[in-house]
C-alpha angles and dihedrals in degrees: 000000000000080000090056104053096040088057095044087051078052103058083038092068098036092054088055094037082056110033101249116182091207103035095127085058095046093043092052091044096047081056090059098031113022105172107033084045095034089053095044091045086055091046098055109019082110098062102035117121106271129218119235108196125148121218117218112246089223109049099016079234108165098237129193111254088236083061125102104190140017124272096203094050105005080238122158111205119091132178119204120261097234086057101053118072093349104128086042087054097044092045091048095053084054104053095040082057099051083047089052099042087047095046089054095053098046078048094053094042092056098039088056086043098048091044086047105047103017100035100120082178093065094057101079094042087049089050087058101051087052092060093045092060096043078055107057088038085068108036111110107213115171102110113117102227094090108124091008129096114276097213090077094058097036114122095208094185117120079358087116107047096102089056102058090267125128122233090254087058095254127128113272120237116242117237112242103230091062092112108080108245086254089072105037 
């Protein structure tokens, strides 16, 4: 946020420093969208449509160009806008800019540090990958029935006890005392 508004009081500036007709547009976009506006703004801020005004020497009253003399202080000696102001302004969109590059870095080197010491989240994920590579560390894989169909290397026998199936693959015989002695 701090980025944003540095850059915005930059193109600010620079728009003043410079004339710019629309520097009120280009100063709210470059808040929302600081470097696409910030890069076209640097792009085209020669060939914007400039303003011409003359301020009056007396009052420092911003006057129309098709005006002869000062409302403020019916005055008639005017200096051009460009002239006036023009090197503070310039100095001052400068150095907004270098504040606002610099504060995005700082803000970028102690986001990466604060996600990467601080992150509690990332424990557990760390701690994954972790097991994974003791895993596969101790997975023995060297048998050859990777890609290929497992039926014809299956050993079936004693597979079934469980299932009421004898070893030899024939049905198993039921006790005769299953049924509790309530029911017989």
């Amino acid at each position: 946020m701090t980025f944003r508004a540095f850059i915005c009081i930059a193109v600010n500036y620079d728009a003043k420093a410079r004339g710019v007709k629309e520097k009120t547009l280009y100063t709210v976009l470059s808040f929302f969208f600081p470097l696409i506006v910030g890069i076209v703004y640097l792009c085209t801020r020669k060939n914007c449509k400039k303003i011409q005004p003359k301020i009056c020497n007396n009052c420092h009253t911003t006057v129309d160009t098709n005006s002869t003399f000062c409302p403020n202080c019916l005055g008639t000696d005017f200096t051009d806008y460009l002239i006036r102001d023009n090197e503070k302004y310039h100095k001052n969109a400068k150095i907004f800019l270098i504040v606002g590059i610099a504060v995005y870095v700082v803000t970028c080197v102690v986001n990466v540090f604060f996600n990467v010491y601080f992150d509690k989240n990332a424990e557990p994920f760390i701690n994954d990958i972790e097991r994974y590579s003791n895993y596969l560390d101790n997975y023995d894989d060297k048998d050859d029935y990777d890609n290929h169909d497992y039926s014809d290397h299956f050993d079936a026998d004693g597979y079934f006890d469980d299932f009421g199936f004898s070893k030899d693959g024939e049905e198993e015989t039921q006790p005769d005392n299953v049924l509790p002695n309530s029911l017989q």
